[in-house]
Amino acid sequence: MENLSLSFTSGLRRTKATFLSAAPQICRSVLSIASGLALLLITASSVLAQTHGATTGTTGHRPGGEANLILPDLSRVSFFNGSVDGHTLLLVGLGVCALGLLFGLWIYMQLKNMPVHRSMREISELIYTTCKTYLTTQGKFILVLWVFIGLIVAVYFGALAQSVNAATGAVEQGFPPLKVAIILLFSLVGIAGSYGVAWFGIRVNTFANSRTAFASLEGRPYPIYAIPLKAGMSIGMMLISVELLIMLCILLFIPLDYAGPCFIGFAIGESL
């Protein structure tokens, strides 16, 4: 049993060293992809805003910031020489998000079914039980924090921020109560998305730790590198897919003049 514990500790150390050596390259790749997606979204937003301005004939500054954003009709924007409109293209994006979720679950099942020594599995389950206690406590704290932040959000958007009356076009002080409620509601949606991915990530990592340590006993370097990499891909794909799925649902299924408050609330919740 002592030899097994020493081997388990040695395996964890080798796994950590391998992961740390690969971490900079992984981070650079993720940052490159994120930068490309951000540039694409900024470009698409500019094109849609220009199209909307040209269609409605409105220009100039619109008060209220992102919460007062009114999206253009996506079905009137076409891509690929007019063969597909923006709404249909984003519907295809929902399918891509679904594939990303399935990929994350597939890797999850692979890691769960990998061979592992009973003692190593017991240690990883003990770690996961401790993490569950932490996540439960953290969730309660975030909800308490949300109450205080929600009060600030309600006061700011309800009384201080400028908004534009949809009927008259006049600038008013404070948003309608319904939009303030939507901001608060979608902040909870953002919290739920972030919290769920965090829970999934801890579960995947505890699987990967014990499976990597057991694989290291064979003395082959590839599994020690591949198992943590799979765990990282699973968590990253799940995170991106969940966030994009929520944002696409806002773009596709929420009324255009309510999308801005939804995005603001979602961003507030994600930041918590």
GROMACS .gro file of N, CA and C in nm, residues 87-216:
model
  390
   87HIS      N    1  -3.066   3.509  -3.945
   87HIS     CA    2  -3.142   3.428  -3.849
   87HIS      C    3  -3.115   3.279  -3.871
   88THR      N    4  -3.117   3.237  -3.996
   88THR     CA    5  -3.091   3.096  -4.027
   88THR      C    6  -2.948   3.057  -3.991
   89LEU      N    7  -2.855   3.148  -4.016
   89LEU     CA    8  -2.715   3.120  -3.984
   89LEU      C    9  -2.695   3.100  -3.834
   90LEU      N   10  -2.764   3.180  -3.754
   90LEU     CA   11  -2.752   3.163  -3.609
   90LEU      C   12  -2.824   3.036  -3.562
   91LEU      N   13  -2.928   2.995  -3.633
   91LEU     CA   14  -2.991   2.867  -3.600
   91LEU      C   15  -2.894   2.752  -3.621
   92VAL      N   16  -2.813   2.761  -3.727
   92VAL     CA   17  -2.708   2.661  -3.748
   92VAL      C   18  -2.609   2.664  -3.632
   93GLY      N   19  -2.584   2.783  -3.579
   93GLY     CA   20  -2.496   2.795  -3.463
   93GLY      C   21  -2.547   2.719  -3.342
   94LEU      N   22  -2.680   2.711  -3.326
   94LEU     CA   23  -2.736   2.631  -3.217
   94LEU      C   24  -2.696   2.484  -3.231
   95GLY      N   25  -2.696   2.436  -3.356
   95GLY     CA   26  -2.652   2.298  -3.379
   95GLY      C   27  -2.506   2.278  -3.345
   96VAL      N   28  -2.424   2.379  -3.378
   96VAL     CA   29  -2.281   2.371  -3.343
   96VAL      C   30  -2.264   2.366  -3.192
   97CYS      N   31  -2.341   2.447  -3.120
   97CYS     CA   32  -2.335   2.444  -2.973
   97CYS      C   33  -2.376   2.307  -2.919
   98ALA      N   34  -2.479   2.249  -2.979
   98ALA     CA   35  -2.522   2.115  -2.935
   98ALA      C   36  -2.412   2.013  -2.958
   99LEU      N   37  -2.344   2.021  -3.071
   99LEU     CA   38  -2.232   1.931  -3.097
   99LEU      C   39  -2.120   1.951  -2.995
  100GLY      N   40  -2.096   2.077  -2.957
  100GLY     CA   41  -1.994   2.104  -2.856
  100GLY      C   42  -2.030   2.043  -2.721
  101LEU      N   43  -2.157   2.052  -2.684
  101LEU     CA   44  -2.202   1.991  -2.558
  101LEU      C   45  -2.188   1.839  -2.563
  102LEU      N   46  -2.223   1.780  -2.676
  102LEU     CA   47  -2.209   1.634  -2.690
  102LEU      C   48  -2.062   1.592  -2.685
  103PHE      N   49  -1.975   1.673  -2.745
  103PHE     CA   50  -1.832   1.643  -2.740
  103PHE      C   51  -1.781   1.646  -2.596
  104GLY      N   52  -1.822   1.747  -2.520
  104GLY     CA   53  -1.780   1.754  -2.380
  104GLY      C   54  -1.829   1.635  -2.300
  105LEU      N   55  -1.954   1.594  -2.323
  105LEU     CA   56  -2.008   1.478  -2.251
  105LEU      C   57  -1.940   1.348  -2.294
  106TRP      N   58  -1.904   1.340  -2.421
  106TRP     CA   59  -1.835   1.220  -2.473
  106TRP      C   60  -1.699   1.204  -2.405
  107ILE      N   61  -1.622   1.313  -2.396
  107ILE     CA   62  -1.494   1.306  -2.327
  107ILE      C   63  -1.514   1.274  -2.180
  108TYR      N   64  -1.619   1.330  -2.122
  108TYR     CA   65  -1.650   1.302  -1.981
  108TYR      C   66  -1.671   1.152  -1.959
  109MET      N   67  -1.747   1.088  -2.047
  109MET     CA   68  -1.772   0.945  -2.032
  109MET      C   69  -1.644   0.864  -2.056
  110GLN      N   70  -1.560   0.909  -2.150
  110GLN     CA   71  -1.432   0.842  -2.172
  110GLN      C   72  -1.347   0.843  -2.046
  111LEU      N   73  -1.335   0.958  -1.983
  111LEU     CA   74  -1.255   0.969  -1.861
  111LEU      C   75  -1.314   0.885  -1.748
  112LYS      N   76  -1.445   0.887  -1.736
  112LYS     CA   77  -1.510   0.811  -1.629
  112LYS      C   78  -1.488   0.662  -1.643
  113ASN      N   79  -1.484   0.612  -1.767
  113ASN     CA   80  -1.471   0.468  -1.790
  113ASN      C   81  -1.327   0.420  -1.804
  114MET      N   82  -1.229   0.508  -1.788
  114MET     CA   83  -1.090   0.466  -1.796
  114MET      C   84  -1.052   0.381  -1.675
  115PRO      N   85  -0.956   0.289  -1.692
  115PRO     CA   86  -0.915   0.206  -1.579
  115PRO      C   87  -0.849   0.289  -1.469
  116VAL      N   88  -0.876   0.253  -1.345
  116VAL     CA   89  -0.821   0.325  -1.231
  116VAL      C   90  -0.815   0.230  -1.112
  117HIS      N   91  -0.713   0.244  -1.030
  117HIS     CA   92  -0.701   0.161  -0.911
  117HIS      C   93  -0.806   0.204  -0.808
  118ARG      N   94  -0.854   0.107  -0.733
  118ARG     CA   95  -0.960   0.136  -0.636
  118ARG      C   96  -0.919   0.242  -0.535
  119SER      N   97  -0.797   0.236  -0.486
  119SER     CA   98  -0.752   0.334  -0.387
  119SER      C   99  -0.743   0.473  -0.448
  120MET      N  100  -0.696   0.480  -0.572
  120MET     CA  101  -0.688   0.610  -0.639
  120MET      C  102  -0.827   0.667  -0.664
  121ARG      N  103  -0.922   0.581  -0.701
  121ARG     CA  104  -1.059   0.628  -0.723
  121ARG      C  105  -1.119   0.679  -0.593
  122GLU      N  106  -1.091   0.610  -0.482
  122GLU     CA  107  -1.143   0.656  -0.354
  122GLU      C  108  -1.088   0.793  -0.316
  123ILE      N  109  -0.959   0.815  -0.346
  123ILE     CA  110  -0.900   0.946  -0.316
  123ILE      C  111  -0.963   1.055  -0.401
  124SER      N  112  -0.983   1.027  -0.530
  124SER     CA  113  -1.044   1.128  -0.617
  124SER      C  114  -1.188   1.156  -0.577
  125GLU      N  115  -1.260   1.053  -0.532
  125GLU     CA  116  -1.397   1.074  -0.487
  125GLU      C  117  -1.400   1.156  -0.358
  126LEU      N  118  -1.300   1.134  -0.272
  126LEU     CA  119  -1.290   1.214  -0.151
  126LEU      C  120  -1.265   1.361  -0.184
  127ILE      N  121  -1.177   1.384  -0.282
  127ILE     CA  122  -1.151   1.521  -0.326
  127ILE      C  123  -1.278   1.583  -0.384
  128TYR      N  124  -1.351   1.505  -0.464
  128TYR     CA  125  -1.474   1.558  -0.524
  128TYR      C  126  -1.578   1.590  -0.418
  129THR      N  127  -1.587   1.507  -0.314
  129THR     CA  128  -1.682   1.534  -0.206
  129THR      C  129  -1.647   1.665  -0.135
  130THR      N  130  -1.518   1.687  -0.114
  130THR     CA  131  -1.475   1.813  -0.054
  130THR      C  132  -1.509   1.930  -0.144
  131CYS      N  133  -1.487   1.912  -0.275
  131CYS     CA  134  -1.518   2.019  -0.370
  131CYS      C  135  -1.668   2.048  -0.375
  132LYS      N  136  -1.751   1.945  -0.362
  132LYS     CA  137  -1.895   1.967  -0.360
  132LYS      C  138  -1.936   2.054  -0.242
  133THR      N  139  -1.874   2.027  -0.127
  133THR     CA  140  -1.903   2.111  -0.010
  133THR      C  141  -1.864   2.255  -0.036
  134TYR      N  142  -1.747   2.273  -0.098
  134TYR     CA  143  -1.702   2.409  -0.131
  134TYR      C  144  -1.797   2.476  -0.229
  135LEU      N  145  -1.838   2.403  -0.334
  135LEU     CA  146  -1.926   2.462  -0.435
  135LEU      C  147  -2.062   2.499  -0.376
  136THR      N  148  -2.113   2.415  -0.287
  136THR     CA  149  -2.241   2.447  -0.222
  136THR      C  150  -2.230   2.574  -0.139
  137THR      N  151  -2.122   2.584  -0.062
  137THR     CA  152  -2.100   2.705   0.018
  137THR      C  153  -2.081   2.827  -0.072
  138GLN      N  154  -2.004   2.808  -0.179
  138GLN     CA  155  -1.980   2.919  -0.271
  138GLN      C  156  -2.109   2.962  -0.339
  139GLY      N  157  -2.195   2.867  -0.373
  139GLY     CA  158  -2.323   2.901  -0.435
  139GLY      C  159  -2.410   2.984  -0.342
  140LYS      N  160  -2.414   2.949  -0.215
  140LYS     CA  161  -2.492   3.028  -0.118
  140LYS      C  162  -2.436   3.169  -0.105
  141PHE      N  163  -2.303   3.178  -0.103
  141PHE     CA  164  -2.240   3.311  -0.093
  141PHE      C  165  -2.271   3.396  -0.215
  142ILE      N  166  -2.267   3.334  -0.336
  142ILE     CA  167  -2.294   3.409  -0.458
  142ILE      C  168  -2.438   3.460  -0.458
  143LEU      N  169  -2.532   3.380  -0.408
  143LEU     CA  170  -2.671   3.425  -0.403
  143LEU      C  171  -2.688   3.543  -0.308
  144VAL      N  172  -2.619   3.539  -0.194
  144VAL     CA  173  -2.624   3.653  -0.102
  144VAL      C  174  -2.562   3.776  -0.168
  145LEU      N  175  -2.449   3.755  -0.235
  145LEU     CA  176  -2.383   3.865  -0.306
  145LEU      C  177  -2.474   3.920  -0.415
  146TRP      N  178  -2.548   3.831  -0.482
  146TRP     CA  179  -2.638   3.873  -0.589
  146TRP      C  180  -2.747   3.965  -0.535
  147VAL      N  181  -2.793   3.941  -0.413
  147VAL     CA  182  -2.896   4.026  -0.355
  147VAL      C  183  -2.847   4.170  -0.344
  148PHE      N  184  -2.724   4.188  -0.295
  148PHE     CA  185  -2.670   4.323  -0.281
  148PHE      C  186  -2.644   4.386  -0.417
  149ILE      N  187  -2.585   4.308  -0.509
  149ILE     CA  188  -2.558   4.362  -0.642
  149ILE      C  189  -2.690   4.389  -0.715
  150GLY      N  190  -2.789   4.302  -0.693
  150GLY     CA  191  -2.919   4.324  -0.755
  150GLY      C  192  -2.984   4.454  -0.711
  151LEU      N  193  -2.966   4.489  -0.584
  151LEU     CA  194  -3.020   4.617  -0.536
  151LEU      C  195  -2.953   4.735  -0.606
  152ILE      N  196  -2.820   4.724  -0.623
  152ILE     CA  197  -2.747   4.831  -0.692
  152ILE      C  198  -2.791   4.840  -0.838
  153VAL      N  199  -2.804   4.723  -0.902
  153VAL     CA  200  -2.848   4.720  -1.043
  153VAL      C  201  -2.988   4.780  -1.056
  154ALA      N  202  -3.078   4.744  -0.964
  154ALA     CA  203  -3.215   4.795  -0.971
  154ALA      C  204  -3.219   4.946  -0.954
  155VAL      N  205  -3.139   4.999  -0.862
  155VAL     CA  206  -3.137   5.144  -0.840
  155VAL      C  207  -3.077   5.215  -0.961
  156TYR      N  208  -2.966   5.159  -1.013
  156TYR     CA  209  -2.899   5.226  -1.125
  156TYR      C  210  -2.986   5.227  -1.250
  157PHE      N  211  -3.031   5.108  -1.293
  157PHE     CA  212  -3.109   5.101  -1.416
  157PHE      C  213  -3.251   5.150  -1.398
  158GLY      N  214  -3.302   5.142  -1.276
  158GLY     CA  215  -3.439   5.184  -1.253
  158GLY      C  216  -3.456   5.333  -1.235
  159ALA      N  217  -3.348   5.403  -1.190
  159ALA     CA  218  -3.364   5.545  -1.158
  159ALA      C  219  -3.256   5.634  -1.217
  160LEU      N  220  -3.135   5.583  -1.237
  160LEU     CA  221  -3.023   5.670  -1.274
  160LEU      C  222  -2.989   5.665  -1.423
  161ALA      N  223  -2.990   5.547  -1.483
  161ALA     CA  224  -2.949   5.534  -1.623
  161ALA      C  225  -3.052   5.595  -1.717
  162GLN      N  226  -3.004   5.650  -1.827
  162GLN     CA  227  -3.093   5.706  -1.927
  162GLN      C  228  -3.145   5.596  -2.020
  163SER      N  229  -3.267   5.613  -2.064
  163SER     CA  230  -3.327   5.519  -2.158
  163SER      C  231  -3.405   5.596  -2.261
  164VAL      N  232  -3.442   5.528  -2.368
  164VAL     CA  233  -3.517   5.590  -2.477
  164VAL      C  234  -3.656   5.528  -2.480
  165ASN      N  235  -3.755   5.611  -2.475
  165ASN     CA  236  -3.893   5.565  -2.483
  165ASN      C  237  -3.919   5.509  -2.623
  166ALA      N  238  -3.959   5.381  -2.628
  166ALA     CA  239  -3.978   5.315  -2.758
  166ALA      C  240  -4.090   5.378  -2.838
  167ALA      N  241  -4.190   5.435  -2.772
  167ALA     CA  242  -4.305   5.491  -2.843
  167ALA      C  243  -4.277   5.632  -2.893
  168THR      N  244  -4.218   5.716  -2.808
  168THR     CA  245  -4.199   5.856  -2.844
  168THR      C  246  -4.057   5.889  -2.890
  169GLY      N  247  -3.959   5.804  -2.854
  169GLY     CA  248  -3.821   5.832  -2.887
  169GLY      C  249  -3.755   5.932  -2.795
  170ALA      N  250  -3.827   5.974  -2.690
  170ALA     CA  251  -3.773   6.072  -2.596
  170ALA      C  252  -3.679   6.003  -2.497
  171VAL      N  253  -3.577   6.078  -2.452
  171VAL     CA  254  -3.482   6.027  -2.353
  171VAL      C  255  -3.543   6.043  -2.214
  172GLU      N  256  -3.545   5.934  -2.139
  172GLU     CA  257  -3.604   5.935  -2.005
  172GLU      C  258  -3.501   5.891  -1.902
  173GLN      N  259  -3.530   5.922  -1.778
  173GLN     CA  260  -3.442   5.882  -1.669
  173GLN      C  261  -3.494   5.752  -1.610
  174GLY      N  262  -3.413   5.646  -1.620
  174GLY     CA  263  -3.454   5.517  -1.565
  174GLY      C  264  -3.519   5.429  -1.671
  175PHE      N  265  -3.500   5.299  -1.655
  175PHE     CA  266  -3.560   5.200  -1.746
  175PHE      C  267  -3.696   5.157  -1.693
  176PRO      N  268  -3.782   5.108  -1.782
  176PRO     CA  269  -3.911   5.054  -1.734
  176PRO      C  270  -3.888   4.937  -1.638
  177PRO      N  271  -3.979   4.918  -1.544
  177PRO     CA  272  -3.962   4.808  -1.445
  177PRO      C  273  -3.943   4.671  -1.509
  178LEU      N  274  -4.010   4.647  -1.623
  178LEU     CA  275  -3.997   4.516  -1.688
  178LEU      C  276  -3.854   4.492  -1.734
  179LYS      N  277  -3.789   4.594  -1.792
  179LYS     CA  278  -3.651   4.576  -1.838
  179LYS      C  279  -3.556   4.558  -1.721
  180VAL      N  280  -3.581   4.629  -1.612
  180VAL     CA  281  -3.498   4.610  -1.492
  180VAL      C  282  -3.513   4.467  -1.441
  181ALA      N  283  -3.635   4.415  -1.442
  181ALA     CA  284  -3.659   4.278  -1.397
  181ALA      C  285  -3.589   4.177  -1.489
  182ILE      N  286  -3.588   4.206  -1.619
  182ILE     CA  287  -3.520   4.117  -1.714
  182ILE      C  288  -3.370   4.115  -1.688
  183ILE      N  289  -3.311   4.231  -1.660
  183ILE     CA  290  -3.169   4.236  -1.628
  183ILE      C  291  -3.138   4.150  -1.507
  184LEU      N  292  -3.219   4.160  -1.404
  184LEU     CA  293  -3.199   4.080  -1.283
  184LEU      C  294  -3.219   3.931  -1.311
  185LEU      N  295  -3.320   3.898  -1.391
  185LEU     CA  296  -3.348   3.759  -1.423
  185LEU      C  297  -3.232   3.696  -1.498
  186PHE      N  298  -3.179   3.767  -1.599
  186PHE     CA  299  -3.072   3.709  -1.679
  186PHE      C  300  -2.938   3.712  -1.606
  187SER      N  301  -2.926   3.792  -1.502
  187SER     CA  302  -2.807   3.780  -1.418
  187SER      C  303  -2.807   3.646  -1.345
  188LEU      N  304  -2.926   3.598  -1.308
  188LEU     CA  305  -2.936   3.464  -1.249
  188LEU      C  306  -2.905   3.356  -1.352
  189VAL      N  307  -2.946   3.379  -1.476
  189VAL     CA  308  -2.913   3.284  -1.583
  189VAL      C  309  -2.761   3.276  -1.601
  190GLY      N  310  -2.694   3.391  -1.598
  190GLY     CA  311  -2.549   3.392  -1.610
  190GLY      C  312  -2.481   3.320  -1.494
  191ILE      N  313  -2.532   3.341  -1.373
  191ILE     CA  314  -2.477   3.271  -1.257
  191ILE      C  315  -2.494   3.121  -1.272
  192ALA      N  316  -2.613   3.079  -1.316
  192ALA     CA  317  -2.640   2.936  -1.331
  192ALA      C  318  -2.547   2.872  -1.435
  193GLY      N  319  -2.524   2.941  -1.546
  193GLY     CA  320  -2.435   2.887  -1.649
  193GLY      C  321  -2.293   2.872  -1.599
  194SER      N  322  -2.241   2.976  -1.534
  194SER     CA  323  -2.105   2.972  -1.483
  194SER      C  324  -2.090   2.867  -1.372
  195TYR      N  325  -2.187   2.860  -1.285
  195TYR     CA  326  -2.183   2.766  -1.172
  195TYR      C  327  -2.191   2.621  -1.221
  196GLY      N  328  -2.276   2.598  -1.319
  196GLY     CA  329  -2.289   2.462  -1.372
  196GLY      C  330  -2.162   2.414  -1.440
  197VAL      N  331  -2.097   2.502  -1.517
  197VAL     CA  332  -1.972   2.464  -1.583
  197VAL      C  333  -1.862   2.440  -1.480
  198ALA      N  334  -1.860   2.521  -1.372
  198ALA     CA  335  -1.761   2.500  -1.266
  198ALA      C  336  -1.779   2.364  -1.201
  199TRP      N  337  -1.903   2.326  -1.175
  199TRP     CA  338  -1.930   2.194  -1.116
  199TRP      C  339  -1.884   2.083  -1.210
  200PHE      N  340  -1.917   2.097  -1.338
  200PHE     CA  341  -1.876   1.998  -1.436
  200PHE      C  342  -1.723   1.989  -1.444
  201GLY      N  343  -1.656   2.102  -1.439
  201GLY     CA  344  -1.511   2.103  -1.447
  201GLY      C  345  -1.445   2.032  -1.330
  202ILE      N  346  -1.496   2.053  -1.211
  202ILE     CA  347  -1.439   1.986  -1.095
  202ILE      C  348  -1.460   1.835  -1.103
  203ARG      N  349  -1.577   1.794  -1.152
  203ARG     CA  350  -1.602   1.651  -1.167
  203ARG      C  351  -1.507   1.588  -1.269
  204VAL      N  352  -1.488   1.654  -1.381
  204VAL     CA  353  -1.399   1.602  -1.485
  204VAL      C  354  -1.254   1.598  -1.435
  205ASN      N  355  -1.211   1.701  -1.364
  205ASN     CA  356  -1.073   1.705  -1.317
  205ASN      C  357  -1.044   1.597  -1.213
  206THR      N  358  -1.140   1.568  -1.127
  206THR     CA  359  -1.117   1.461  -1.030
  206THR      C  360  -1.112   1.324  -1.099
  207PHE      N  361  -1.190   1.306  -1.205
  207PHE     CA  362  -1.175   1.185  -1.286
  207PHE      C  363  -1.036   1.177  -1.345
  208ALA      N  364  -0.993   1.288  -1.407
  208ALA     CA  365  -0.865   1.289  -1.479
  208ALA      C  366  -0.747   1.267  -1.386
  209ASN      N  367  -0.752   1.321  -1.264
  209ASN     CA  368  -0.638   1.309  -1.172
  209ASN      C  369  -0.606   1.164  -1.141
  210SER      N  370  -0.708   1.089  -1.098
  210SER     CA  371  -0.684   0.949  -1.059
  210SER      C  372  -0.651   0.862  -1.180
  211ARG      N  373  -0.714   0.889  -1.295
  211ARG     CA  374  -0.687   0.809  -1.415
  211ARG      C  375  -0.546   0.836  -1.467
  212THR      N  376  -0.501   0.960  -1.458
  212THR     CA  377  -0.365   0.992  -1.502
  212THR      C  378  -0.262   0.929  -1.410
  213ALA      N  379  -0.286   0.936  -1.280
  213ALA     CA  380  -0.192   0.875  -1.185
  213ALA      C  381  -0.181   0.724  -1.207
  214PHE      N  382  -0.294   0.659  -1.235
  214PHE     CA  383  -0.290   0.515  -1.258
  214PHE      C  384  -0.219   0.484  -1.390
  215ALA      N  385  -0.244   0.565  -1.493
  215ALA     CA  386  -0.178   0.543  -1.622
  215ALA      C  387  -0.028   0.564  -1.612
  216SER      N  388   0.016   0.650  -1.521
  216SER     CA  389   0.160   0.677  -1.509
  216SER      C  390   0.237   0.556  -1.457
   0.00000   0.00000   0.00000
